[in-house]
PDB file of C-alpha atoms in Angstrom:
ATOM      1  CA  UNK K  63      91.149  78.211  99.530  1.00 48.00           C
ATOM      2  CA  UNK K  64      91.600  77.842 103.310  1.00 48.00           C
ATOM      3  CA  UNK K  65      94.983  77.342 105.009  1.00 47.00           C
ATOM      4  CA  UNK K  66      95.805  73.679 105.740  1.00 44.00           C
ATOM      5  CA  UNK K  67      97.933  72.728 108.700  1.00 43.00           C
ATOM      6  CA  UNK K  68      98.488  69.247 110.183  1.00 38.00           C
ATOM      7  CA  UNK K  69      97.108  68.693 113.541  1.00 36.00           C
ATOM      8  CA  UNK K  70     100.533  67.326 114.590  1.00 36.00           C
ATOM      9  CA  UNK K  71     101.586  70.861 115.384  1.00 37.00           C
ATOM     10  CA  UNK K  72     104.295  70.058 117.908  1.00 35.00           C
ATOM     11  CA  UNK K  73     106.559  68.627 115.220  1.00 38.00           C
ATOM     12  CA  UNK K  74     109.176  70.974 113.643  1.00 41.00           C
ATOM     13  CA  UNK K  75     107.960  72.539 110.400  1.00 40.00           C
ATOM     14  CA  UNK K  76     110.855  71.003 108.324  1.00 40.00           C
ATOM     15  CA  UNK K  77     109.894  67.529 109.636  1.00 36.00           C
ATOM     16  CA  UNK K  78     106.296  68.141 108.702  1.00 40.00           C
ATOM     17  CA  UNK K  79     107.257  68.707 105.099  1.00 40.00           C
ATOM     18  CA  UNK K  80     109.426  65.572 105.182  1.00 42.00           C
ATOM     19  CA  UNK K  81     106.417  63.498 106.118  1.00 40.00           C
ATOM     20  CA  UNK K  82     104.068  65.109 103.527  1.00 48.00           C
ATOM     21  CA  UNK K  83     104.357  62.182 101.110  1.00 48.00           C
ATOM     22  CA  UNK K  84     103.667  59.685 103.901  1.00 46.00           C
ATOM     23  CA  UNK K  85     100.616  61.558 105.113  1.00 45.00           C
ATOM     24  CA  UNK K  86      99.262  61.929 101.581  1.00 48.00           C
ATOM     25  CA  UNK K  87      99.106  58.152 101.195  1.00 52.00           C
ATOM     26  CA  UNK K  88      98.028  57.297 104.822  1.00 49.00           C
ATOM     27  CA  UNK K  89      94.384  56.455 105.217  1.00 55.00           C
ATOM     28  CA  UNK K  90      94.261  57.879 108.706  1.00 65.00           C
ATOM     29  CA  UNK K  91      95.824  61.233 107.831  1.00 71.00           C
ATOM     30  CA  UNK K  92      94.048  63.993 109.821  1.00 79.00           C
ATOM     31  CA  UNK K  93      94.104  67.611 108.788  1.00 82.00           C
ATOM     32  CA  UNK K  94      92.525  70.686 110.143  1.00 85.00           C
ATOM     33  CA  UNK K  95      91.567  73.567 107.721  1.00 88.00           C
ATOM     34  CA  UNK K  96      91.836  77.195 108.824  1.00 90.00           C
ATOM     35  CA  UNK K  97      90.499  80.373 107.199  1.00 90.00           C
ATOM     36  CA  UNK K  98      89.514  83.882 108.155  1.00 92.00           C
ATOM     37  CA  UNK K  99      86.934  82.504 110.590  1.00 93.00           C
ATOM     38  CA  UNK K 100      90.001  81.214 112.640  1.00 93.00           C
ATOM     39  CA  UNK K 101      91.720  84.585 112.682  1.00 94.00           C
ATOM     40  CA  UNK K 102      93.622  84.672 109.464  1.00 93.00           C
ATOM     41  CA  UNK K 103      93.637  87.879 107.480  1.00 92.00           C
ATOM     42  CA  UNK K 104      92.950  86.074 104.153  1.00 91.00           C
ATOM     43  CA  UNK K 105      93.512  82.816 102.335  1.00 87.00           C
ATOM     44  CA  UNK K 106      96.993  83.522 100.952  1.00 89.00           C
ATOM     45  CA  UNK K 107      99.810  82.232 103.246  1.00 89.00           C
ATOM     46  CA  UNK K 108     103.423  83.090 102.287  1.00 88.00           C
ATOM     47  CA  UNK K 109     105.502  81.473 105.074  1.00 90.00           C
ATOM     48  CA  UNK K 110     105.285  79.281 108.169  1.00 92.00           C
ATOM     49  CA  UNK K 111     108.069  78.865 110.751  1.00 92.00           C
ATOM     50  CA  UNK K 112     108.304  77.401 114.188  1.00 91.00           C
ATOM     51  CA  UNK K 113     110.553  79.351 116.624  1.00 89.00           C
ATOM     52  CA  UNK K 114     112.888  77.847 119.223  1.00 86.00           C
ATOM     53  CA  UNK K 115     110.103  78.020 121.874  1.00 86.00           C
ATOM     54  CA  UNK K 116     107.832  75.876 119.759  1.00 89.00           C
ATOM     55  CA  UNK K 117     105.474  78.747 118.704  1.00 90.00           C
ATOM     56  CA  UNK K 118     104.078  78.658 115.110  1.00 93.00           C
ATOM     57  CA  UNK K 119     104.138  81.842 113.102  1.00 94.00           C
ATOM     58  CA  UNK K 120     102.427  82.571 109.837  1.00 94.00           C
ATOM     59  CA  UNK K 121     102.723  85.447 107.284  1.00 91.00           C
ATOM     60  CA  UNK K 122      99.252  85.488 105.804  1.00 90.00           C
ATOM     61  CA  UNK K 123      97.902  88.137 103.346  1.00 89.00           C
ATOM     62  CA  UNK K 124     100.800  90.388 104.241  1.00 87.00           C
ATOM     63  CA  UNK K 125     100.326  90.209 108.033  1.00 90.00           C
ATOM     64  CA  UNK K 126     102.048  88.312 110.864  1.00 92.00           C
ATOM     65  CA  UNK K 127      99.975  85.799 112.905  1.00 93.00           C
ATOM     66  CA  UNK K 128     100.795  83.559 115.806  1.00 94.00           C
ATOM     67  CA  UNK K 129      98.955  80.265 116.231  1.00 94.00           C
ATOM     68  CA  UNK K 130      97.794  79.608 119.816  1.00 91.00           C
ATOM     69  CA  UNK K 131      96.829  75.950 119.292  1.00 90.00           C
ATOM     70  CA  UNK K 132      93.255  76.867 118.338  1.00 91.00           C
ATOM     71  CA  UNK K 133      93.181  80.282 116.494  1.00 93.00           C
ATOM     72  CA  UNK K 134      95.557  82.656 114.671  1.00 95.00           C
ATOM     73  CA  UNK K 135      96.236  85.947 116.516  1.00 94.00           C
ATOM     74  CA  UNK K 136      97.240  88.831 114.311  1.00 92.00           C
ATOM     75  CA  UNK K 137     100.288  90.802 115.468  1.00 88.00           C
ATOM     76  CA  UNK K 138      99.831  94.513 114.610  1.00 83.00           C
ATOM     77  CA  UNK K 139     103.401  95.431 113.738  1.00 85.00           C
ATOM     78  CA  UNK K 140     102.473  98.928 112.689  1.00 78.00           C
ATOM     79  CA  UNK K 141     101.801  99.674 116.391  1.00 73.00           C
ATOM     80  CA  UNK K 142     104.814  97.819 117.812  1.00 74.00           C
ATOM     81  CA  UNK K 143     107.167  99.180 115.227  1.00 81.00           C
ATOM     82  CA  UNK K 144     105.649 102.689 115.031  1.00 79.00           C
ATOM     83  CA  UNK K 145     105.158 102.253 111.306  1.00 79.00           C
ATOM     84  CA  UNK K 146     103.010 104.610 109.168  1.00 76.00           C
ATOM     85  CA  UNK K 147     100.742 101.760 108.104  1.00 75.00           C
ATOM     86  CA  UNK K 148     100.245  98.042 107.681  1.00 76.00           C
ATOM     87  CA  UNK K 149     103.234  96.020 106.408  1.00 78.00           C
ATOM     88  CA  UNK K 150     103.170  93.793 103.327  1.00 84.00           C
ATOM     89  CA  UNK K 151     105.086  90.902 104.810  1.00 88.00           C
ATOM     90  CA  UNK K 152     106.410  88.143 102.533  1.00 83.00           C
ATOM     91  CA  UNK K 153     109.023  85.819 104.066  1.00 87.00           C
ATOM     92  CA  UNK K 154     110.319  85.257 107.571  1.00 90.00           C
ATOM     93  CA  UNK K 155     112.971  83.302 109.370  1.00 91.00           C
ATOM     94  CA  UNK K 156     113.872  82.490 113.006  1.00 91.00           C
ATOM     95  CA  UNK K 157     116.740  84.682 114.070  1.00 90.00           C
ATOM     96  CA  UNK K 158     118.842  84.462 117.245  1.00 84.00           C
ATOM     97  CA  UNK K 159     117.118  83.969 120.591  1.00 82.00           C
ATOM     98  CA  UNK K 160     113.743  83.139 119.006  1.00 83.00           C
ATOM     99  CA  UNK K 161     113.494  86.573 117.390  1.00 91.00           C
ATOM    100  CA  UNK K 162     111.698  86.701 114.054  1.00 93.00           C
ATOM    101  CA  UNK K 163     113.358  88.216 111.011  1.00 92.00           C
ATOM    102  CA  UNK K 164     110.619  89.519 108.765  1.00 92.00           C
ATOM    103  CA  UNK K 165     110.855  90.769 105.166  1.00 89.00           C
ATOM    104  CA  UNK K 166     108.464  93.427 103.944  1.00 86.00           C
ATOM    105  CA  UNK K 167     107.734  94.490 100.391  1.00 78.00           C
ATOM    106  CA  UNK K 168     107.698  98.051 101.805  1.00 79.00           C
ATOM    107  CA  UNK K 169     111.487  98.006 101.624  1.00 81.00           C
ATOM    108  CA  UNK K 170     111.977  97.178 105.280  1.00 86.00           C
ATOM    109  CA  UNK K 171     113.607  94.285 107.225  1.00 89.00           C
ATOM    110  CA  UNK K 172     112.000  93.882 110.619  1.00 91.00           C
ATOM    111  CA  UNK K 173     113.561  92.118 113.612  1.00 92.00           C
ATOM    112  CA  UNK K 174     110.604  91.297 115.948  1.00 92.00           C
ATOM    113  CA  UNK K 175     110.748  90.159 119.602  1.00 91.00           C
ATOM    114  CA  UNK K 176     107.531  88.047 120.299  1.00 89.00           C
ATOM    115  CA  UNK K 177     108.056  88.264 124.027  1.00 87.00           C
ATOM    116  CA  UNK K 178     108.381  92.065 124.369  1.00 89.00           C
ATOM    117  CA  UNK K 179     106.494  92.955 121.274  1.00 86.00           C
ATOM    118  CA  UNK K 180     109.360  95.264 120.422  1.00 89.00           C
ATOM    119  CA  UNK K 181     110.932  95.480 116.927  1.00 90.00           C
ATOM    120  CA  UNK K 182     113.844  97.002 115.107  1.00 91.00           C
ATOM    121  CA  UNK K 183     113.414  98.243 111.459  1.00 90.00           C
ATOM    122  CA  UNK K 184     116.221  98.198 108.987  1.00 90.00           C
ATOM    123  CA  UNK K 185     116.493  99.538 105.424  1.00 86.00           C
ATOM    124  CA  UNK K 186     118.120  97.392 102.718  1.00 82.00           C
ATOM    125  CA  UNK K 187     121.237  98.841 101.259  1.00 79.00           C
ATOM    126  CA  UNK K 188     119.583  98.977  97.848  1.00 74.00           C
ATOM    127  CA  UNK K 189     116.010  99.989  97.757  1.00 72.00           C
ATOM    128  CA  UNK K 190     113.470  99.463  94.930  1.00 72.00           C
ATOM    129  CA  UNK K 191     109.749 100.256  95.342  1.00 73.00           C
ATOM    130  CA  UNK K 192     108.833  97.357  93.075  1.00 75.00           C
ATOM    131  CA  UNK K 193     111.044  94.692  94.750  1.00 76.00           C
ATOM    132  CA  UNK K 194     109.896  91.518  96.421  1.00 77.00           C
ATOM    133  CA  UNK K 195     111.938  89.963  99.201  1.00 81.00           C
ATOM    134  CA  UNK K 196     112.726  86.402 100.143  1.00 83.00           C
ATOM    135  CA  UNK K 197     115.237  84.352 102.273  1.00 85.00           C
ATOM    136  CA  UNK K 198     117.828  82.226 100.554  1.00 80.00           C
ATOM    137  CA  UNK K 199     119.069  80.321 103.577  1.00 81.00           C
ATOM    138  CA  UNK K 200     121.922  80.853 106.010  1.00 84.00           C
ATOM    139  CA  UNK K 201     125.640  80.960 104.880  1.00 80.00           C
ATOM    140  CA  UNK K 202     128.457  79.133 106.790  1.00 78.00           C
ATOM    141  CA  UNK K 203     129.041  82.202 108.958  1.00 80.00           C
ATOM    142  CA  UNK K 204     125.500  82.255 110.210  1.00 84.00           C
ATOM    143  CA  UNK K 205     124.463  85.223 108.108  1.00 86.00           C
ATOM    144  CA  UNK K 206     120.935  85.238 106.579  1.00 88.00           C
ATOM    145  CA  UNK K 207     120.881  85.636 102.836  1.00 85.00           C
ATOM    146  CA  UNK K 208     118.219  88.034 101.643  1.00 86.00           C
ATOM    147  CA  UNK K 209     117.185  88.315  98.021  1.00 79.00           C
ATOM    148  CA  UNK K 210     115.570  91.427  96.525  1.00 79.00           C
ATOM    149  CA  UNK K 211     114.079  90.839  93.150  1.00 75.00           C
ATOM    150  CA  UNK K 212     112.460  93.049  90.590  1.00 73.00           C
ATOM    151  CA  UNK K 213     111.255  92.332  87.076  1.00 68.00           C
ATOM    152  CA  UNK K 214     114.793  92.352  85.601  1.00 66.00           C
ATOM    153  CA  UNK K 215     117.341  92.693  88.373  1.00 70.00           C
ATOM    154  CA  UNK K 216     118.312  90.663  91.464  1.00 71.00           C
ATOM    155  CA  UNK K 217     120.240  91.729  94.550  1.00 75.00           C
ATOM    156  CA  UNK K 218     121.519  89.533  97.366  1.00 77.00           C
ATOM    157  CA  UNK K 219     122.429  90.829 100.845  1.00 82.00           C
ATOM    158  CA  UNK K 220     123.855  89.208 104.044  1.00 85.00           C
ATOM    159  CA  UNK K 221     122.311  90.135 107.338  1.00 89.00           C
ATOM    160  CA  UNK K 222     123.941  89.403 110.711  1.00 87.00           C
ATOM    161  CA  UNK K 223     124.629  90.918 114.125  1.00 87.00           C
ATOM    162  CA  UNK K 224     121.582  93.238 113.565  1.00 88.00           C
ATOM    163  CA  UNK K 225     123.040  94.845 110.510  1.00 87.00           C
ATOM    164  CA  UNK K 226     123.779  94.325 106.811  1.00 85.00           C
ATOM    165  CA  UNK K 227     127.288  93.107 106.725  1.00 75.00           C
ATOM    166  CA  UNK K 228     127.526  93.018 102.975  1.00 63.00           C
ATOM    167  CA  UNK K 229     125.760  94.883 100.244  1.00 56.00           C
ATOM    168  CA  UNK K 230     124.616  93.744  96.833  1.00 49.00           C
ATOM    169  CA  UNK K 231     126.432  90.432  96.320  1.00 49.00           C
ATOM    170  CA  UNK K 232     124.698  90.196  92.981  1.00 52.00           C
ATOM    171  CA  UNK K 233     123.226  92.888  90.721  1.00 52.00           C
ATOM    172  CA  UNK K 234     122.889  91.006  87.512  1.00 53.00           C
ATOM    173  CA  UNK K 235     119.943  91.167  85.005  1.00 54.00           C
ATOM    174  CA  UNK K 236     118.582  87.641  85.091  1.00 52.00           C
ATOM    175  CA  UNK K 237     116.562  87.400  81.873  1.00 55.00           C
ATOM    176  CA  UNK K 238     113.485  85.757  83.312  1.00 53.00           C
ATOM    177  CA  UNK K 239     115.494  83.932  85.934  1.00 53.00           C
ATOM    178  CA  UNK K 240     113.557  81.154  87.728  1.00 58.00           C
ATOM    179  CA  UNK K 241     116.035  80.015  90.441  1.00 70.00           C
ATOM    180  CA  UNK K 242     118.980  81.148  92.572  1.00 73.00           C
ATOM    181  CA  UNK K 243     120.967  78.645  94.570  1.00 76.00           C
ATOM    182  CA  UNK K 244     124.321  77.953  96.363  1.00 76.00           C
ATOM    183  CA  UNK K 245     126.449  74.857  95.873  1.00 81.00           C
ATOM    184  CA  UNK K 246     128.362  72.864  98.483  1.00 76.00           C
ATOM    185  CA  UNK K 247     131.326  75.311  98.229  1.00 78.00           C
ATOM    186  CA  UNK K 248     128.946  78.261  98.982  1.00 76.00           C
ATOM    187  CA  UNK K 249     129.162  79.606  95.437  1.00 80.00           C
ATOM    188  CA  UNK K 250     126.179  81.442  94.023  1.00 79.00           C
ATOM    189  CA  UNK K 251     124.466  80.377  90.800  1.00 82.00           C
ATOM    190  CA  UNK K 252     121.547  81.863  88.872  1.00 76.00           C
ATOM    191  CA  UNK K 253     119.507  79.616  86.567  1.00 79.00           C
ATOM    192  CA  UNK K 254     118.203  81.798  83.838  1.00 76.00           C
ATOM    193  CA  UNK K 255     116.072  81.171  80.802  1.00 77.00           C
ATOM    194  CA  UNK K 256     118.928  79.900  78.588  1.00 82.00           C
ATOM    195  CA  UNK K 257     121.893  79.288  80.980  1.00 85.00           C
ATOM    196  CA  UNK K 258     123.206  78.791  84.473  1.00 87.00           C
ATOM    197  CA  UNK K 259     125.736  81.409  85.590  1.00 85.00           C
ATOM    198  CA  UNK K 260     128.086  81.502  88.543  1.00 86.00           C
ATOM    199  CA  UNK K 261     128.449  84.886  90.391  1.00 78.00           C
ATOM    200  CA  UNK K 262     131.424  86.086  92.442  1.00 76.00           C
ATOM    201  CA  UNK K 263     131.363  88.403  95.435  1.00 68.00           C
ATOM    202  CA  UNK K 264     131.575  91.432  93.216  1.00 67.00           C
ATOM    203  CA  UNK K 265     128.546  90.363  91.260  1.00 68.00           C
ATOM    204  CA  UNK K 266     130.513  89.377  88.162  1.00 76.00           C
ATOM    205  CA  UNK K 267     129.766  86.287  86.106  1.00 82.00           C
ATOM    206  CA  UNK K 268     132.645  83.859  86.372  1.00 87.00           C
ATOM    207  CA  UNK K 269     131.163  80.842  84.684  1.00 89.00           C
ATOM    208  CA  UNK K 270     128.387  80.213  82.254  1.00 89.00           C
ATOM    209  CA  UNK K 271     126.708  76.915  81.418  1.00 89.00           C
ATOM    210  CA  UNK K 272     124.363  76.807  78.426  1.00 90.00           C
ATOM    211  CA  UNK K 273     121.134  74.985  78.808  1.00 86.00           C
ATOM    212  CA  UNK K 274     119.850  72.629  76.074  1.00 82.00           C
TER     213      UNK K 274
END
């Protein structure tokens, strides 16, 4: 299945998603379809962001691509970062000064500068060869929440000031957990198969709500 991106590319990505329901019902909706003929590495796209300079970035089939308005240009991070081989990128977020914060399933967190093509590579405090990584938003201090998930265990880290400022906020078996989220008071919850649990800063369960 080819990647689908609206031709209204100048709009912020969050706004594009807000208008999805409107475009679906509009008779004059106009979409452009992209695939490997347009520079993508494959037909599986994990994440799309727009940086502070208006550039659109895509993690597609494990690789980073920049959209130039017509085609997708692959960014060979293994060269820029002096890595032993291609990365398996999953999620990304816009960091300070239009830098890109990239999560790799190779147990690496990569801070990439699109202007200089320079990158910095960081190792998560807790490593697991079978983990997958994703972002869980930004906390009130401006730190990016990074989730590391395996088949039966979840870790949450905070990343700010080019370093991990907190290690495993949560290391709780989640019993086929399907969702992690924060409430308005910045408290962490895990929705598991049979309950919802609240987790404190030490990773301990402080509240449990049974699901019907």
